[in-house]
CSV table of C-alpha atoms in Angstrom, one decimal:
chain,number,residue,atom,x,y,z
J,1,UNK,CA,9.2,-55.9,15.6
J,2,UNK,CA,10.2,-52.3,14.6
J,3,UNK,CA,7.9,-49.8,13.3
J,4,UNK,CA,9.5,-48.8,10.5
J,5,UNK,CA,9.8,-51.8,8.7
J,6,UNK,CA,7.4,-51.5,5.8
J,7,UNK,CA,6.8,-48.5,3.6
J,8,UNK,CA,4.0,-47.1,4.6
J,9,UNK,CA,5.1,-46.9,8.1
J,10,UNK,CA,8.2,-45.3,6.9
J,11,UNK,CA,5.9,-42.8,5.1
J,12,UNK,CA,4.3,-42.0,8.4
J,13,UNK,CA,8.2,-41.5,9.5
J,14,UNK,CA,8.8,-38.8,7.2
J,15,UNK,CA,5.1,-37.2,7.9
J,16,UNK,CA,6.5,-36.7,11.4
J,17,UNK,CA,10.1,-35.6,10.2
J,18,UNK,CA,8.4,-32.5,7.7
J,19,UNK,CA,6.8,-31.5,10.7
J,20,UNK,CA,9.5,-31.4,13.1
J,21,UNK,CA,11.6,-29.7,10.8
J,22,UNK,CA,9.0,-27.0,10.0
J,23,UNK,CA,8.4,-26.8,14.0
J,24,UNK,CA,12.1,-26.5,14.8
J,25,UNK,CA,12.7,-23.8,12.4
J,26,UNK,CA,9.9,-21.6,13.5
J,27,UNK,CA,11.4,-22.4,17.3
J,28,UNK,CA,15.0,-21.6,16.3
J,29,UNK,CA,14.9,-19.2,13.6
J,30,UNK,CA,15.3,-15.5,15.2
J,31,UNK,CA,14.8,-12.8,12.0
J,32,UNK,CA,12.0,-14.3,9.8
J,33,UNK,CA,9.5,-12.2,12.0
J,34,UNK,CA,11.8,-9.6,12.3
J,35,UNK,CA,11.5,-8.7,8.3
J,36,UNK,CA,9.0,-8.4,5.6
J,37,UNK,CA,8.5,-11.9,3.9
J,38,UNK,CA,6.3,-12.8,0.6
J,39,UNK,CA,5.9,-15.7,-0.7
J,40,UNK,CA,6.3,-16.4,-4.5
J,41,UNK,CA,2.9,-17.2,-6.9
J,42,UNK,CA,3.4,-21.1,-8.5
J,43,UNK,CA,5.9,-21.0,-10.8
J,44,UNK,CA,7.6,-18.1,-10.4
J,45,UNK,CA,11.2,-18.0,-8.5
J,46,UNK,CA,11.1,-14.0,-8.3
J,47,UNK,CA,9.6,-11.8,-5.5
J,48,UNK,CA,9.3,-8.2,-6.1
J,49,UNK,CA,9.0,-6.0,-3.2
J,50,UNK,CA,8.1,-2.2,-3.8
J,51,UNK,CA,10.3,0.3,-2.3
J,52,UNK,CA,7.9,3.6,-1.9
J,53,UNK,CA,9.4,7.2,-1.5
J,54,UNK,CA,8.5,9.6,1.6
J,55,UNK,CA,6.4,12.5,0.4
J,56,UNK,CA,7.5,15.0,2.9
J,57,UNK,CA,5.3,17.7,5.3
J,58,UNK,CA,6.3,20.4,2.5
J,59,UNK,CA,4.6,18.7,0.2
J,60,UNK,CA,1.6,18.7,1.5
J,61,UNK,CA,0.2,22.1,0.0
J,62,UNK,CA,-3.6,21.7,-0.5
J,63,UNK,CA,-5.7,24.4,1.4
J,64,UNK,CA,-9.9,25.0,1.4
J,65,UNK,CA,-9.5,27.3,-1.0
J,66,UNK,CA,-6.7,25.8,-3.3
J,67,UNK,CA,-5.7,22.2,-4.5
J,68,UNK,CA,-2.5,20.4,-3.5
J,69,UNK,CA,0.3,20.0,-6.2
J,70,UNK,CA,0.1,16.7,-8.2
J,71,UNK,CA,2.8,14.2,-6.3
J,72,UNK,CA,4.3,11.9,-9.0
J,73,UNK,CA,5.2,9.0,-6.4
J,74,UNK,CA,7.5,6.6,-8.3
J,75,UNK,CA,7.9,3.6,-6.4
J,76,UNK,CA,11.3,1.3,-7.2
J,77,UNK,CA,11.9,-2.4,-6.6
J,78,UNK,CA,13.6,-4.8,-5.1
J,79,UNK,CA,13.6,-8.5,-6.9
J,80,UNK,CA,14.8,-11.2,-4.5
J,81,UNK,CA,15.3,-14.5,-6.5
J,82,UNK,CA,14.0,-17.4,-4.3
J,83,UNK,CA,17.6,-20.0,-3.7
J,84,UNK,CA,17.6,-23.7,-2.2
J,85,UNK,CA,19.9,-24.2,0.6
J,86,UNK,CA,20.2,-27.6,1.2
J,87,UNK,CA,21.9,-30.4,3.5
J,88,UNK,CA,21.2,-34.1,3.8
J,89,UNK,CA,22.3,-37.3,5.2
J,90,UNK,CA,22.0,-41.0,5.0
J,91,UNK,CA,19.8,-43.1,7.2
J,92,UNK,CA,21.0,-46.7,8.0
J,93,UNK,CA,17.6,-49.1,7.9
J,94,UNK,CA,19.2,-50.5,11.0
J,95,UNK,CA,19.1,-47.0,12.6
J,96,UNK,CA,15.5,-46.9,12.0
J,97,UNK,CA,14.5,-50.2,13.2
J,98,UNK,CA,16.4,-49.1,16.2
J,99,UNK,CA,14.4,-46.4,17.7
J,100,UNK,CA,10.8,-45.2,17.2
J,101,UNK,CA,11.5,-41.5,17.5
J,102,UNK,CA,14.6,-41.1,14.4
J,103,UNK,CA,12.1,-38.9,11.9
J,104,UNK,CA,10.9,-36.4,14.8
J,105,UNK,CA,14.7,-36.3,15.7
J,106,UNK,CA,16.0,-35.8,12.1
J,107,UNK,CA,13.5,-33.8,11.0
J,108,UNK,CA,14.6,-31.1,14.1
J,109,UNK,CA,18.2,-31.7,12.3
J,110,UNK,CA,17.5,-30.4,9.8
J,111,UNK,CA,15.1,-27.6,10.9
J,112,UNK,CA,17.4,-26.2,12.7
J,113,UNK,CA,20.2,-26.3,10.8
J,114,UNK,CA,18.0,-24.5,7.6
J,115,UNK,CA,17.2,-21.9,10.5
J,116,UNK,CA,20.2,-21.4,11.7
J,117,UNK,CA,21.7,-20.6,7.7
J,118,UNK,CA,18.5,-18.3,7.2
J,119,UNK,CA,19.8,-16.1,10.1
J,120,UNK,CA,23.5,-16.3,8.9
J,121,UNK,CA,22.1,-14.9,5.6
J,122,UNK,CA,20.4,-12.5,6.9
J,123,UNK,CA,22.4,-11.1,9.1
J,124,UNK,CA,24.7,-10.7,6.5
J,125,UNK,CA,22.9,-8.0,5.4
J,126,UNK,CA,23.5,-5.7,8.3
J,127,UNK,CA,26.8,-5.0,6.0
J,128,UNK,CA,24.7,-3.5,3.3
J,129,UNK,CA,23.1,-0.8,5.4
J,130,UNK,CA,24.2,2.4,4.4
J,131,UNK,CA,23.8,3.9,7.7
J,132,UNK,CA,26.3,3.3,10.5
J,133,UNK,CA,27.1,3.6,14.1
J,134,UNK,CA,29.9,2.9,15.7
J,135,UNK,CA,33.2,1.5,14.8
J,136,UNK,CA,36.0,-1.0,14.8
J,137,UNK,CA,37.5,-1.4,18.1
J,138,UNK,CA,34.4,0.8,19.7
J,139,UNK,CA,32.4,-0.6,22.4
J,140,UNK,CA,28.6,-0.2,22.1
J,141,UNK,CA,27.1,2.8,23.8
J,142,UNK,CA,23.9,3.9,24.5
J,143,UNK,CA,24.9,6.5,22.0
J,144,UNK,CA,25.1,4.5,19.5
J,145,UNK,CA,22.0,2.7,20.2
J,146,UNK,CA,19.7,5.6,20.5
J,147,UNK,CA,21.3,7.6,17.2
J,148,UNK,CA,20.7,4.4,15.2
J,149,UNK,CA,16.7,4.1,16.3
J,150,UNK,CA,16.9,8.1,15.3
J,151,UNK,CA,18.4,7.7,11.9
J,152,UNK,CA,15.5,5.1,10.9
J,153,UNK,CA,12.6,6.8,12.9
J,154,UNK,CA,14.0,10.1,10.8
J,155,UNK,CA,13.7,8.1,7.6
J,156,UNK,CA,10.2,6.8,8.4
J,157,UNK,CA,10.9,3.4,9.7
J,158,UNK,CA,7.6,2.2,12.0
J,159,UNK,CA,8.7,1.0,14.9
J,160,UNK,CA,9.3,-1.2,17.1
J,161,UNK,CA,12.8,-1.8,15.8
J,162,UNK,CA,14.9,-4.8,16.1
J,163,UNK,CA,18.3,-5.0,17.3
J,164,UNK,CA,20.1,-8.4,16.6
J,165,UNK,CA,23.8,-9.4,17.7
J,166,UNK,CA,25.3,-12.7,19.1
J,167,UNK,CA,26.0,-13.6,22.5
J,168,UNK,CA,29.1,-11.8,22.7
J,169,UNK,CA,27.0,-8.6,21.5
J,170,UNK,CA,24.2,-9.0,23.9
J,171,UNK,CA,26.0,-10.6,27.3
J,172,UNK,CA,29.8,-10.2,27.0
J,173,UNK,CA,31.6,-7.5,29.0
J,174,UNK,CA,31.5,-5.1,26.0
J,175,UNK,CA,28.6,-6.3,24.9
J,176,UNK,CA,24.6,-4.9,25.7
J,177,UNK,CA,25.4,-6.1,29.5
J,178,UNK,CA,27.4,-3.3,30.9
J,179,UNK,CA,25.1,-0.6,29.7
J,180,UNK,CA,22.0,-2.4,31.1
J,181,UNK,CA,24.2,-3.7,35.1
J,182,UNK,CA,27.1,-0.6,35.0
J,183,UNK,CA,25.9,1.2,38.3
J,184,UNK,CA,26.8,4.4,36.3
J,185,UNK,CA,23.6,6.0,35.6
J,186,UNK,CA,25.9,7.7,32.7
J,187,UNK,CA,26.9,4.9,31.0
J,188,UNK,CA,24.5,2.3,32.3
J,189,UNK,CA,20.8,1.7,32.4
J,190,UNK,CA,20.8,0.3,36.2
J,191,UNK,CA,17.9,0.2,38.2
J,192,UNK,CA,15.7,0.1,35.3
J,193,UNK,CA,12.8,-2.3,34.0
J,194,UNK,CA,15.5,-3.6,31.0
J,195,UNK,CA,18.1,-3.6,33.3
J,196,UNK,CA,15.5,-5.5,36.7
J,197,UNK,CA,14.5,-7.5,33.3
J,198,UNK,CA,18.3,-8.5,32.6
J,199,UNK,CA,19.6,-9.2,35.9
J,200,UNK,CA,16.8,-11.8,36.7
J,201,UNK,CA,15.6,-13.2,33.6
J,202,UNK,CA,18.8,-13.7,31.5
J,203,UNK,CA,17.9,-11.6,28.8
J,204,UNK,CA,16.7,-7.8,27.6
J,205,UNK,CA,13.0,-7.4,25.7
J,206,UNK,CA,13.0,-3.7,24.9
J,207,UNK,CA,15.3,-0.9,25.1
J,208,UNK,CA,13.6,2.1,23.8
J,209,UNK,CA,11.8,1.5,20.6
J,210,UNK,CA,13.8,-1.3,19.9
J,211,UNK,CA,13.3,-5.0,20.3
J,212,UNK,CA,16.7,-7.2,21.4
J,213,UNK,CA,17.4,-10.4,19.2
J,214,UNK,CA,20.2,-12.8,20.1
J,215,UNK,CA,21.4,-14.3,16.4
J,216,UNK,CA,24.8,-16.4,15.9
J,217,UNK,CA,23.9,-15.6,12.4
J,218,UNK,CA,26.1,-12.2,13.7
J,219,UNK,CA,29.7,-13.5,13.2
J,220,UNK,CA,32.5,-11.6,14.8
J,221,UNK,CA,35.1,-10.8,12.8
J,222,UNK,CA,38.8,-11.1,12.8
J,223,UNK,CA,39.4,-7.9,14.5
J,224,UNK,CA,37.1,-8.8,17.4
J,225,UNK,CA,34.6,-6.7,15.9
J,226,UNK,CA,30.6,-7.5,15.8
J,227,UNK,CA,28.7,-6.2,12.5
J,228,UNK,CA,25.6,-6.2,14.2
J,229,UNK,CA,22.6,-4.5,13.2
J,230,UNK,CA,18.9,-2.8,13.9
J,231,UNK,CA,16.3,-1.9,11.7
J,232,UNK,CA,12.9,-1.5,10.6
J,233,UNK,CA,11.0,-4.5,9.3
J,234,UNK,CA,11.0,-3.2,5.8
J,235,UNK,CA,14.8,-3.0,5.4
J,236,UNK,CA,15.2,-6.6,4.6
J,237,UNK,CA,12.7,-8.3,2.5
J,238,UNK,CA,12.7,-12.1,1.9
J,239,UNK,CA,11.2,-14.0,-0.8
J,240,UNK,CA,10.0,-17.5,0.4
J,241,UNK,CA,9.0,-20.4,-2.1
J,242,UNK,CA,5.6,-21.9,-3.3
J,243,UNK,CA,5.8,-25.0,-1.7
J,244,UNK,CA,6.8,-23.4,1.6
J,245,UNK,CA,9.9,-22.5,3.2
J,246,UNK,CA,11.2,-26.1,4.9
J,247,UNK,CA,11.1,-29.6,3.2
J,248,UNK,CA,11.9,-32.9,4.3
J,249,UNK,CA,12.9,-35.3,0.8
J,250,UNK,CA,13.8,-38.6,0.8
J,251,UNK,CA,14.8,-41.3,-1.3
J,252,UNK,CA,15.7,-45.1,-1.2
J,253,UNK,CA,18.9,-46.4,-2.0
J,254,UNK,CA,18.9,-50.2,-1.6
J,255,UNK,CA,22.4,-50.3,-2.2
J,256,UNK,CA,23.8,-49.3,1.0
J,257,UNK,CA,20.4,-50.4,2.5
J,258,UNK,CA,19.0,-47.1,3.4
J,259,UNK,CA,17.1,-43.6,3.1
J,260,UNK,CA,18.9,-40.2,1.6
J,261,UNK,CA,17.1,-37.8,3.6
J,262,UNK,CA,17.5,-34.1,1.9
J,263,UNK,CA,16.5,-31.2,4.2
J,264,UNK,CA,15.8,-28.0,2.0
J,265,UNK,CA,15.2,-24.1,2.8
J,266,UNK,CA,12.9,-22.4,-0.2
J,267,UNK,CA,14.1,-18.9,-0.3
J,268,UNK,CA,16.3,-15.9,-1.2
J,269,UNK,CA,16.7,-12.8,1.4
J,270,UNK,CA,17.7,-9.2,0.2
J,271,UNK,CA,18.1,-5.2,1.4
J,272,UNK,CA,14.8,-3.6,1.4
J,273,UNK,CA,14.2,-0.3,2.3
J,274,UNK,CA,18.2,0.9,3.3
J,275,UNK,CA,17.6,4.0,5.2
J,276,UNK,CA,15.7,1.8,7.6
J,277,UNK,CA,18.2,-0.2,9.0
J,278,UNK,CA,21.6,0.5,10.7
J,279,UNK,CA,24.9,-1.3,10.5
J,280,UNK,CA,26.1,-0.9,14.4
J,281,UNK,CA,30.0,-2.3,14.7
J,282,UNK,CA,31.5,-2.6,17.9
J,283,UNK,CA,33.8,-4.3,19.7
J,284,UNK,CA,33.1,-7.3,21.5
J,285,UNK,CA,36.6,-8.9,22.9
């Protein structure tokens, strides 16, 4: 006999699937860590995030024998409503009589596909950034690179950055791949711990002060053309729900003899503090 035949067993079944889905998303996600999060008080669907001004060296006037000039620091804000993003499907009772492991499986469903939209909204902010480098139809350079971790280390952005592009960005032939393998010691990075790193472990931690992110949330565009981005972790600020960011729902319908299982994301994303981040566009085909 199956053991998702009475209700409370099929409690226990959706126990397991709110904590696969909450596990998944923390496994696939890539940019939640990458930003600054908050979540919102009960019952409020509003998260304000202050955006402070840099009081410069010149303004720093005080001396033993004289007080400093009264700084009026004016903070602004940024409000970032708090959205549901939502999918769901419906579960056959048959299909849970016939295997033992259908929450845990459905509940990483739907984790990962509420991750995999929070990057795609997220990295649809790179576009916002006022800052760029690069261009259409430009391959990425260590140029390009290095300027962009100068324009937000300039504009008192704490490192360590992030850099975030797809695969194409990060291991295609214009992508991250010939600067870190190129035997050029121009162009390339060879014979160096990222490039040793690269070569024999798949992937790049670290260049410079920036950390590298692989994200399909980055989505080439028609022009063969990556909008990716780096930045500071205040340049994008996300607003995350009461109740948490991932939940599992479900609800009986007798009718068709089985379970409507909702998965939900609790939150809204926004730009944050813009002369921290760095829209980077280069060609990737």
């Amino acid at each position: 006999m199956s053991d998702f035949t009475d209700a409370s067993s099929i409690d226990k079944a959706m126990g397991v699937m709110k904590g696969e889905a909450v596990f998944k998303f923390q496994n696939v996600n890539v940019t939640l860590p990458l930003i600054t999060s908050s979540q919102a008080t009960q019952g409020n669907a509003v998260v304000n995030f202050p955006i402070y001004p840099q009081i410069t060296s010149g303004q720093v006037d005080g001396t033993e024998s004289g007080k400093s000039t009264m700084r009026k620091i004016t903070a602004s804000d940024r409000q970032v409503k708090i959205d549901q993003k939502s999918t769901h499907t419906t579960v056959a009772d048959v299909a849970y009589f016939g295997g033992a492991n259908v929450g845990a499986d459905l509940g990483a469903i739907m984790g990962n596909a509420v991750a995999q939209k929070f990057d795609l909204d997220v990295c649809a902010l790179f576009a916002d950034f006022s800052q760029t480098q690069g261009g259409a139809s430009t391959q990425i350079t260590l140029t390009h690179l290095f300027d962009a971790m100068r324009m937000i280390k300039s504009a008192g952005g704490i490192a360590p950055f992030s850099f975030v592009s797809n695969a194409k960005g990060i291991y295609g032939g214009k992508g991250l791949r010939p600067l870190l393998l190129d035997t050029s010691a121009v162009t390339g990075f060879s014979n160096t711990t990222p490039a040793e790193e690269f070569a024999s472990t798949g992937f790049v931690t670290q260049i410079g002060l920036t950390g590298v992110y692989h994200s399909e949330g980055v989505i080439e565009d028609g022009s063969n053309d990556n909008p990716s981005g780096m930045f500071a972790k205040g340049a994008i600020v996300c607003a995350i729900g009461s109740q948490g960011l991932v939940n599992i729902e479900t609800e009986r319908d007798a009718v068709v003899g089985g379970f409507h299982i909702v998965g939900r994301g609790y939150y809204g994303v926004g730009e944050g503090q813009d002369s921290h981040g760095v829209l980077i566009t280069h060609d990737v085909s």
